[in-house]
Coordinates of C-alpha atoms and ligand atoms in Angstrom, one line a residue:
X1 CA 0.0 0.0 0.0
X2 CA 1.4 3.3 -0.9
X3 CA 1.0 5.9 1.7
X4 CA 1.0 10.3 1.6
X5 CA 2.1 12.6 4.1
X6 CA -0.9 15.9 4.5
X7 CA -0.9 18.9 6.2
X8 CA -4.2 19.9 6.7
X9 CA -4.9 23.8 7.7
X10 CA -7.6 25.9 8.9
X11 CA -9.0 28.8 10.3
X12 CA -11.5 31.7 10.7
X13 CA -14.4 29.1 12.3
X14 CA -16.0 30.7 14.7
X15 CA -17.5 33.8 16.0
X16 CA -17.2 35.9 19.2
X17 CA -20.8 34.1 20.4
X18 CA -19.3 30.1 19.5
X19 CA -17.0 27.8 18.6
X20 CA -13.0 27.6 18.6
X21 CA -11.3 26.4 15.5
X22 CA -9.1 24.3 18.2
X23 CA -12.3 22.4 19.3
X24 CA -12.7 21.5 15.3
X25 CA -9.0 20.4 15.3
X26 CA -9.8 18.1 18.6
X27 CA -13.0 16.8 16.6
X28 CA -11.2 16.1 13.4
X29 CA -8.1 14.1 16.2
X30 CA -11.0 11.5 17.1
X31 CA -12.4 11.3 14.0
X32 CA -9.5 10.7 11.8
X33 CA -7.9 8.9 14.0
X34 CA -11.0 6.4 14.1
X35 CA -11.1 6.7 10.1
X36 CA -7.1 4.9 10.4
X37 CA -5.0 7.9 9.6
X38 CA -1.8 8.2 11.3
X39 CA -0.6 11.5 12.9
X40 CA 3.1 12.5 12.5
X41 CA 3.0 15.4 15.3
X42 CA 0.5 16.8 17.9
X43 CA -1.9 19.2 16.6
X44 CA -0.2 22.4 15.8
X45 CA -1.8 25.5 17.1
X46 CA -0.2 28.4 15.6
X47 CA -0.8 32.0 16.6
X48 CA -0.6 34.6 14.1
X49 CA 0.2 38.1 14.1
X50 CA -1.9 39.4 17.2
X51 CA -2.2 42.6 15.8
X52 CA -4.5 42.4 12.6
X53 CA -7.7 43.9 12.4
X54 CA -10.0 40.9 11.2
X55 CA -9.2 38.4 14.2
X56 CA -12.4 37.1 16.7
X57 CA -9.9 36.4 19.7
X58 CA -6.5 35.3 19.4
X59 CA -5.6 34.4 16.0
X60 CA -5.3 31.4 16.2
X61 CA -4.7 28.7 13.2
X62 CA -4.7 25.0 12.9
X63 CA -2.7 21.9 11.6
X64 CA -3.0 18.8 11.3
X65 CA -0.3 16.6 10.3
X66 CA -1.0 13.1 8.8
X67 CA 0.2 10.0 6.7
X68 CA -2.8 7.7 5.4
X69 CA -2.9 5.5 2.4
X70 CA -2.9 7.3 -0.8
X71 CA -6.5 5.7 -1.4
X72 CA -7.9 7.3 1.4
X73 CA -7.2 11.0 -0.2
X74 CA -10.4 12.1 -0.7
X75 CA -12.1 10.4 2.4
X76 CA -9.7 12.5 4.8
X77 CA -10.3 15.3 3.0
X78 CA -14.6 15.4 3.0
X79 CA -14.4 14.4 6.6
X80 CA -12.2 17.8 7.0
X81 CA -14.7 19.7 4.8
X82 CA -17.9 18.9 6.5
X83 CA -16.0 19.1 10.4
X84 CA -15.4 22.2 9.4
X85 CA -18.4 23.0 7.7
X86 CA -20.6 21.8 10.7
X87 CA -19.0 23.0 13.2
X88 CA -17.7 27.2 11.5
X89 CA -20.5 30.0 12.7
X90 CA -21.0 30.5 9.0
X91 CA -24.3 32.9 9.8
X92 CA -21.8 35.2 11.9
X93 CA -20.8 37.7 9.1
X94 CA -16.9 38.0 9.5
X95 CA -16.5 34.3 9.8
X96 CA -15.0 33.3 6.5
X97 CA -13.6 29.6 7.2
X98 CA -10.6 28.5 4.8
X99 CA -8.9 25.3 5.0
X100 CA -5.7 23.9 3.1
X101 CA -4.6 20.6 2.0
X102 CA -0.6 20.6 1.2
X103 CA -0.2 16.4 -0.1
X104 CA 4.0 16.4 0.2
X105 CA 6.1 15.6 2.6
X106 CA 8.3 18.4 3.4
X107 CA 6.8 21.9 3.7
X108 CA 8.1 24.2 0.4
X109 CA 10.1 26.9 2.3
X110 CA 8.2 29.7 0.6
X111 CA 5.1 28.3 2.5
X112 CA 7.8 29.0 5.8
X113 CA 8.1 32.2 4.5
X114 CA 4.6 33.2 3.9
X115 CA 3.7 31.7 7.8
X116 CA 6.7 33.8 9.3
X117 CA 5.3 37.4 7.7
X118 CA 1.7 36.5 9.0
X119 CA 3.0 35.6 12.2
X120 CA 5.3 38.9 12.0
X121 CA 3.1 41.4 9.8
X122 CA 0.2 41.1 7.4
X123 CA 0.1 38.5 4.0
X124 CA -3.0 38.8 1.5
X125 CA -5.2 36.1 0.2
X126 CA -4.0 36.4 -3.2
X127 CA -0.5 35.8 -2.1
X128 CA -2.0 32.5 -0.5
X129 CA -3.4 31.5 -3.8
X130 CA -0.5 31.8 -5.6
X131 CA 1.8 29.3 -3.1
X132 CA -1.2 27.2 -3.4
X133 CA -1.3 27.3 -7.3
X134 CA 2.4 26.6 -7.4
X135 CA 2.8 23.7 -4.7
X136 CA -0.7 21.6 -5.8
X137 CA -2.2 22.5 -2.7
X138 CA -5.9 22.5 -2.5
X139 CA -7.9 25.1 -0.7
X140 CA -11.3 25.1 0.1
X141 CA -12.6 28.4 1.3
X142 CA -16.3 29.2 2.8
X143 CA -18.2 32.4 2.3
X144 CA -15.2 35.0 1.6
X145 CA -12.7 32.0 2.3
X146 CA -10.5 34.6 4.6
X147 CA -9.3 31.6 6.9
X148 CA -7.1 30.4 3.7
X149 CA -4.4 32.7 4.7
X150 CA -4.6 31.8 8.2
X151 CA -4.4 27.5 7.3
X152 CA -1.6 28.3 4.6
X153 CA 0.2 29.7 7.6
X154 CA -0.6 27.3 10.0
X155 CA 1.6 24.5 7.3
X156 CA 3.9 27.1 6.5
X157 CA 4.9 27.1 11.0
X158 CA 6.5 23.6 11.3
X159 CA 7.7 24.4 14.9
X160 CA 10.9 23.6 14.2
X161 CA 12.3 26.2 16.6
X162 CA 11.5 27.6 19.7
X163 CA 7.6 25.5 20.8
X164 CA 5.9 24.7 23.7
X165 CA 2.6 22.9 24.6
X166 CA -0.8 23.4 25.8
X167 CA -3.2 21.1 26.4
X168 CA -7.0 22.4 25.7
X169 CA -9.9 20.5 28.1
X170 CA -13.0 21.4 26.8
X171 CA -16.8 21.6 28.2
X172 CA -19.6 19.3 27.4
X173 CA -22.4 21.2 25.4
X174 CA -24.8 21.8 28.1
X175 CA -22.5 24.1 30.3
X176 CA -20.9 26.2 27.6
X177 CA -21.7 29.7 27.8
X178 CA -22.3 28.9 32.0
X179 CA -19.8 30.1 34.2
X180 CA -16.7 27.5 34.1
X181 CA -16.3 25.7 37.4
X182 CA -12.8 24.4 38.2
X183 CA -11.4 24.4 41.8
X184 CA -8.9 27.1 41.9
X185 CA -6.7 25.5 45.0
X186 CA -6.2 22.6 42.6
X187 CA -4.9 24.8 39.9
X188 CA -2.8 26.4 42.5
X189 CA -1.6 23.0 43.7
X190 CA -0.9 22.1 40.5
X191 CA 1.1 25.4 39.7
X192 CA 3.6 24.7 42.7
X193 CA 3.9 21.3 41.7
X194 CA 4.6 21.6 38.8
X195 CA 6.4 25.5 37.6
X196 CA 8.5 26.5 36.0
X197 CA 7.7 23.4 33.3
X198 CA 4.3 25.4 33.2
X199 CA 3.6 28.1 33.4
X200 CA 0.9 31.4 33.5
X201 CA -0.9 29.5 35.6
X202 CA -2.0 31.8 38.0
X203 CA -1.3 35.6 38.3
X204 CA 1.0 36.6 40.6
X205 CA 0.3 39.7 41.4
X206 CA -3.7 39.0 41.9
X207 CA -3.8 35.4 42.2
X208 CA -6.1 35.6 39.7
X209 CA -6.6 31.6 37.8
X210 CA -5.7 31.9 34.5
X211 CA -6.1 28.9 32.8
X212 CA -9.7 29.1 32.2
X213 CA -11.0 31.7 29.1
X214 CA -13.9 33.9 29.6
X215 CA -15.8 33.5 26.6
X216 CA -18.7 31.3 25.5
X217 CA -16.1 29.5 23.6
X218 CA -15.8 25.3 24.5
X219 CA -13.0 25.4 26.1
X220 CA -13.1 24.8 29.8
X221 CA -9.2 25.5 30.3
X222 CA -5.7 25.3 28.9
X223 CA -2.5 24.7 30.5
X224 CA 0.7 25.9 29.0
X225 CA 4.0 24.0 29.4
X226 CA 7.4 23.1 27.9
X227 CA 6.7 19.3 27.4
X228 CA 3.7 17.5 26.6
X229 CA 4.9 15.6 30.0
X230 CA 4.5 18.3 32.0
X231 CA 0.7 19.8 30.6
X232 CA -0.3 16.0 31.1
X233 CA 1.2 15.8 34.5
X234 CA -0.6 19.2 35.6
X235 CA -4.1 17.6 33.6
X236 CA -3.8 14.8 36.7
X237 CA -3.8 17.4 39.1
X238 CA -6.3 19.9 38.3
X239 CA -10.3 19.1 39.5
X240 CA -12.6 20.6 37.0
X241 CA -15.8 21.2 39.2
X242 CA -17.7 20.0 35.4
X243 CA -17.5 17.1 33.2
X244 CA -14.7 17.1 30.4
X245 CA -15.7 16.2 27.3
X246 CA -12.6 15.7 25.6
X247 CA -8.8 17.1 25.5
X248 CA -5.9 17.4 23.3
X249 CA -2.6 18.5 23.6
X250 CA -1.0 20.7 21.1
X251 CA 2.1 21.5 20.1
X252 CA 2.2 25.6 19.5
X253 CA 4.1 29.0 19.1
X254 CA 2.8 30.5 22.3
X255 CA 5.0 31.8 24.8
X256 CA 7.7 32.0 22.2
X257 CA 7.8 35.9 21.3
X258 CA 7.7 34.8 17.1
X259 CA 5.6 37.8 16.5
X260 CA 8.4 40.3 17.6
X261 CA 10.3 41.2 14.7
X262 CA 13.1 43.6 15.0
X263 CA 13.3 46.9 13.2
X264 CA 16.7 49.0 12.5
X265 CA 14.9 52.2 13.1
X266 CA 12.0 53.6 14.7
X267 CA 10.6 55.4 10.9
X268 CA 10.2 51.7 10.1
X269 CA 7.2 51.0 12.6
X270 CA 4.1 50.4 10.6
X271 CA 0.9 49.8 11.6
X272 CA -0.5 46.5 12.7
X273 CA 3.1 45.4 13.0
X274 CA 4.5 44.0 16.1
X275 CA 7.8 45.3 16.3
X276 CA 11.2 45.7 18.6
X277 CA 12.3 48.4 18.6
X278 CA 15.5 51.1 20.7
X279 CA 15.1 54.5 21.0
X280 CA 15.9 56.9 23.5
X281 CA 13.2 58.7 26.0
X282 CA 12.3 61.9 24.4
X283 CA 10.2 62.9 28.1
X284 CA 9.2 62.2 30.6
X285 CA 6.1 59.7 30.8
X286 CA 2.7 61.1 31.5
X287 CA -0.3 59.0 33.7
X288 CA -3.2 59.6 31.8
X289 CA -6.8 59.0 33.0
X290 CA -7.3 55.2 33.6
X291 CA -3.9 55.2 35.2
X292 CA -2.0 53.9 31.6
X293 CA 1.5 55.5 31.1
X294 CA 2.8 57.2 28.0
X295 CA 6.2 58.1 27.1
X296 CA 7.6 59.0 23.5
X297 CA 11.3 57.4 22.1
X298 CA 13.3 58.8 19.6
X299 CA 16.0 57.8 17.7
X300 CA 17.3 60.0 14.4
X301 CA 14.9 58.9 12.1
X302 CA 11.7 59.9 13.8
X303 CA 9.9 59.7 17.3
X304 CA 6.7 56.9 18.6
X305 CA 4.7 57.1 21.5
X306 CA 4.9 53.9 24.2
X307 CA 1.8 53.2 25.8
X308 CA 1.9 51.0 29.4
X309 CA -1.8 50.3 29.9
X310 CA -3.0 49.8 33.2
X311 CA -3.1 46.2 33.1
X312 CA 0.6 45.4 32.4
X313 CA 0.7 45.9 36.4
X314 CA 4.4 46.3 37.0
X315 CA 5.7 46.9 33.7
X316 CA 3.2 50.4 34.0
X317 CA 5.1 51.3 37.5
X318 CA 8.7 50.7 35.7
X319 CA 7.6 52.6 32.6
X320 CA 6.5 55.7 35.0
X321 CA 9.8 55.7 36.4
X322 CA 12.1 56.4 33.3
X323 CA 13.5 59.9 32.5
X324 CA 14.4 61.6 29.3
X325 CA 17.9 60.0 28.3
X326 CA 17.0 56.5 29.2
X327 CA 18.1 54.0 26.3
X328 CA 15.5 51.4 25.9
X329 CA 14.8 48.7 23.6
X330 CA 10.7 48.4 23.2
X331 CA 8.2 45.7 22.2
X332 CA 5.2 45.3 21.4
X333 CA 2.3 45.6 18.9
X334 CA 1.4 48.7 16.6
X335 CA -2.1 49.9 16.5
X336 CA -3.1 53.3 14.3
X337 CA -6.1 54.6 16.4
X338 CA -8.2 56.7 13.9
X339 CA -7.2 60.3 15.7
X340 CA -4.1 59.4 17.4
X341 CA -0.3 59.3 16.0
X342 CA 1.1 55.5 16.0
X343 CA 1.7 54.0 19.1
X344 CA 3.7 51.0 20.3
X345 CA 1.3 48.8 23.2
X346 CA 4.3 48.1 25.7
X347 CA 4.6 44.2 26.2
X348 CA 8.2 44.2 26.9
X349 CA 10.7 46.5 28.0
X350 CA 14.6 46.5 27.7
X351 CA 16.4 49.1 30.0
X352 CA 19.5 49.3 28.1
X353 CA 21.3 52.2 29.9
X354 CA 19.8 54.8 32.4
X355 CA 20.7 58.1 31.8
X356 CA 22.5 60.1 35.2
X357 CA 19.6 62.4 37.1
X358 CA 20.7 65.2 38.9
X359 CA 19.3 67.5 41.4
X360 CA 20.9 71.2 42.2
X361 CA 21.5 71.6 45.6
X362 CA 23.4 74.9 47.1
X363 CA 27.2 74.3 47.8
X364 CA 28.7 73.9 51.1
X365 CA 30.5 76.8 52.7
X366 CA 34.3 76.5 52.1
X367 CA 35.2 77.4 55.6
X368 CA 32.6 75.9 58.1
X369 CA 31.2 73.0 55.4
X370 CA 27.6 74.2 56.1
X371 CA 25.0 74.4 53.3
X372 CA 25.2 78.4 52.1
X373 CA 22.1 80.5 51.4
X374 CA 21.0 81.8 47.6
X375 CA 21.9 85.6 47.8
X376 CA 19.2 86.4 45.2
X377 CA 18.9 85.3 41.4
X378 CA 22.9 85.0 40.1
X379 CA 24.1 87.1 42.9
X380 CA 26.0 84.5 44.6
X381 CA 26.0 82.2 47.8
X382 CA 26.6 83.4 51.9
X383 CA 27.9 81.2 54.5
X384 CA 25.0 81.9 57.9
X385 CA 26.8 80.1 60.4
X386 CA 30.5 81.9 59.3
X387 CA 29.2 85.4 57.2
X388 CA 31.6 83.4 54.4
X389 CA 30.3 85.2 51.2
X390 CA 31.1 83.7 47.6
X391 CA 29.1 86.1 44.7
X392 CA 30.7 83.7 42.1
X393 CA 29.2 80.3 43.8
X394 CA 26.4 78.3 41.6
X395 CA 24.2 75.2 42.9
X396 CA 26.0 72.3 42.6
X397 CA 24.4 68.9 40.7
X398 CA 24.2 66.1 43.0
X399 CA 23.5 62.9 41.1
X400 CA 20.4 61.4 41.7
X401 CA 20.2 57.5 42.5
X402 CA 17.7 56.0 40.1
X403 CA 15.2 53.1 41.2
X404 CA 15.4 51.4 37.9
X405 CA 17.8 48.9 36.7
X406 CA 19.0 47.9 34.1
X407 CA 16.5 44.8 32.4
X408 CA 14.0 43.2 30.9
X409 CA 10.7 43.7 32.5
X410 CA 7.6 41.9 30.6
X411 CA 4.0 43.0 31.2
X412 CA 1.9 41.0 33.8
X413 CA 1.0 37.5 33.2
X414 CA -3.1 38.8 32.9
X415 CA -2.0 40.5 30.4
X416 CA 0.4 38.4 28.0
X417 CA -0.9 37.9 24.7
X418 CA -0.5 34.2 23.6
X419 CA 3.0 34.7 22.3
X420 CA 4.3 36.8 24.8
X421 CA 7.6 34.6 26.3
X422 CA 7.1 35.2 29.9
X423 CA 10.6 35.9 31.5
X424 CA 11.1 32.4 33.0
X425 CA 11.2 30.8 29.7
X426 CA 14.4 33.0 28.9
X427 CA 17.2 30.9 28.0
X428 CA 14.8 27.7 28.1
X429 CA 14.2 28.2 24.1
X430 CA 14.1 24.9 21.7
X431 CA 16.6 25.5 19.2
X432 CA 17.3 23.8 15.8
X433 CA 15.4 20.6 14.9
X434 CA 14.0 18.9 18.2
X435 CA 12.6 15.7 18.3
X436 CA 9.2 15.3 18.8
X437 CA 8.1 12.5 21.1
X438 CA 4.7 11.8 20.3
X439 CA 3.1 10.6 23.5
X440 CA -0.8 9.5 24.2
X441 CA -2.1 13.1 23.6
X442 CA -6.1 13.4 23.7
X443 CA -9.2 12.0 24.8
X444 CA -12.7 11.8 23.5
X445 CA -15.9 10.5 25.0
Ligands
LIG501 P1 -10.1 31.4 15.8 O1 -10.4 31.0 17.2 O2 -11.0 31.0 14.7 O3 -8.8 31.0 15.5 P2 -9.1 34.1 15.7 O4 -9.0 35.1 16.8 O5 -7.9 33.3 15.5 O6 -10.3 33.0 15.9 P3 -10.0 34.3 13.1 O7 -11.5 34.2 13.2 O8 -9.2 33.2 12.7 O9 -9.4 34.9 14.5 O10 -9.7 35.5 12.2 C1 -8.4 35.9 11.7 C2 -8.5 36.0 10.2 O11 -7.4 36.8 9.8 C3 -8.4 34.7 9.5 O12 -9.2 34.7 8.4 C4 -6.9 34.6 9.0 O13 -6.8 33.9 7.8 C5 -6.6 36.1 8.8 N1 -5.2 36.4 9.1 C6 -4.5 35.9 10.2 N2 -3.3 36.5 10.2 C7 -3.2 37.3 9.1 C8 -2.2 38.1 8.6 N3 -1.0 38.2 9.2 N4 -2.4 38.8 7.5 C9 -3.6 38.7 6.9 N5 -4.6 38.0 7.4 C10 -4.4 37.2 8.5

């Protein structure tokens, strides 16, 4: 029997009222697995650029890599279809599923290319259909078939870097859209027993949970780690309050900073762009109303605002305490606000070098070593205790000792986007080809 390898992508399924295009990916896991098929690697779930304008949550994109006999070709591929097709919000009006069929086995590296821009910037449709054209890929696209783009990009991310895992346990039908019920010391249990090989469990700084999601989505809660090992161990420990219906673990880009791409120079910021980027503080920062804190950086080509909302907790309070002069690296996504000049949304700050601050303070007598007393405006300092007069003395600059240090300082855990790498995964990254050890990695009723 001959066999094929397929990548199978897809995205843009659901709506902000239902569904999770990761739920269709756990689906399609039971069902193709019961159909014979043979999976090469866990699910991939592979976040895009966080910062376009047409995503419902997290932009998030599916793939599914498989071997099957050749013979079974089309029957994988209707069972996709109609998964999909069953399960999208196709009523909700910017839900425009798309899914990809790539039949080789080594993913073209323009398709790598065309994933790392979407992860990094923004790709069009027709550039989709174009790599799809040329590599005999088949797409099959519902309503305005936007969620082509997103399961081209999901082949074109094979991982083969930095990754880390998350495994999704989702609700049975009845109690979606209910409030979730888990029982929070379990999760904290399981966060002791178990960090630093996961992690954003829990915030710190509120002891908020944050595993579970707030929406109506099916998803009861995810837990992030760096081995599929460790998200199964913490699955034994947690006690969802519900019944699960099924989970999955997926192999995935979060927590893995891919969407910050470095630019030379701060004219280069664009739009919708997540971006690094140094500069120097033009000004001081200013708290404006809802407590967020704004500060500008320059560099010779041009100047962009910083913005430290109030929910990046700490990072806010460090971002308040910089001074014109400071030499900082930023990062962080680029929105255009209608009204407004561009402005970088602070996820991560690098303190590169703090500039000296200085406060004037009037000189010492010469004689007695007591602090003199201003003789008026540029007329000079006297001596109280000794009469000493000096018409010539000028305050003297004291350097100041700053309370910042040099750093990196990432914004709050409640407030990471998917792909922020929190700082405890520094020097932790997966680098070059790891192996992927493909161990028993969902359930289904
Ligand atoms: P889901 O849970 O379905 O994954 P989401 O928050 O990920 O929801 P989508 O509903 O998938 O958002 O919407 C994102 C849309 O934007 C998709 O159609 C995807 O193909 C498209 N898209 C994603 N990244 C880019 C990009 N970098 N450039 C252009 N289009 C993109």
């Amino acid at each position: 029997m001959q066999y094929e390898t397929m990548h199978i992508g897809f995205d843009d399924t659901d709506s902000p009222r239902r569904g999770c295009t990761t739920y269709i990916a756990a689906l399609l896991v039971e069902k193709l697995s019961k159909m014979g098929v043979q999976f090469l690697d866990y699910p991939n779930l592979v976040r895009l650029n966080p910062n376009v304008p047409w995503k419902t949550r997290g932009n998030g994109a599916l793939c599914l890599r498989i071997t099957c006999p050749m013979e079974m070709d089309v029957e994988v591929k209707e069972a996709v279809v109609s998964e999909v097709e069953q399960n999208s919000d196709l009523e909700w009006e910017g839900t425009d599923p798309g899914i990809v069929f790539l039949t080789r086995k080594k993913v073209p590296k323009e398709i790598r290319e065309f994933a790392s821009k979407a992860i990094t910037g923004i790709v069009t449709k027709k550039k989709a259909l174009s790599l799809i054209k040329r590599f005999e890929a088949e797409a099959v696209g519902f309503k305005k078939g936007r969620g082509i783009i997103g399961g081209l990009s999901a082949i074109g991310e094979t991982l083969e870097n930095d990754h880390t895992y998350e495994l999704i346990a989702y609700r049975t039908p009845e109690n979606r859209g209910t409030p979730r019920k888990i029982d929070a010391e379990s999760v904290k249990k399981m966060d002791k027993e178990t960090f630093p090989e996961t992690f954003n469990n829990v915030d710190a700084e509120t002891g908020r949970i944050l595993i579970t999601p707030r929406g109506p989505d099916p998803i009861l809660y995810g837990v992030r780690g760096e081995t599929p090992r460790a998200v199964k161990k913490a699955f034994k420990i947690i006690k969802p309050l519900e019944p699960i219906e099924r989970w999955v673990i997926f192999r995935t880009n979060h927590g893995t900073d891919a969407h910050l791409k470095p630019v030379n120079s701060i004219k280069d910021v664009k739009p919708f762009h997540p971006v690094i980027v140094r500069g120097t503080v033009a000004s001081n920062p200013k708290t404006i109303p809802g407590s967020h804190v704004i500060f500008t950086i320059t560099d010779r080509t041009a100047t962009i605002d910083c913005a430290a909302y109030e929910p990046t907790g700490k990072l806010r309070k460090i971002a308040k305490k910089l001074i014109r002069g400071d030499h900082v690296e930023v990062c962080g996504g680029v929105r255009e606000p209608a009204d407004h000049p561009l402005t970088i949304n602070l996820e991560k700050l690098h303190i590169i070098r703090l500039a000296p601050r200085f406060s004037y303070q009037n000189p010492r007598c010469p004689k007695c070593g007591r602090r003199m007393e201003s003789m008026g405006r540029n007329k000079g300092f006297r001596c109280r205790k000794c009469d000493f007069k000096d018409p010539n003395a000028k305050k003297v600059a004291v350097e100041e000792k700053r309370e910042l240090k040099p750093g990196w300082y990432v914004t709050e855990p409640r407030s990471q986007r998917h792909l922020t790498k929190p700082l405890i995964r520094y020097g932790k990254e997966k680098k070059g080809r790891v192996k992927v050890e493909l161990i028993d990695c969902w359930h289904s009723p």
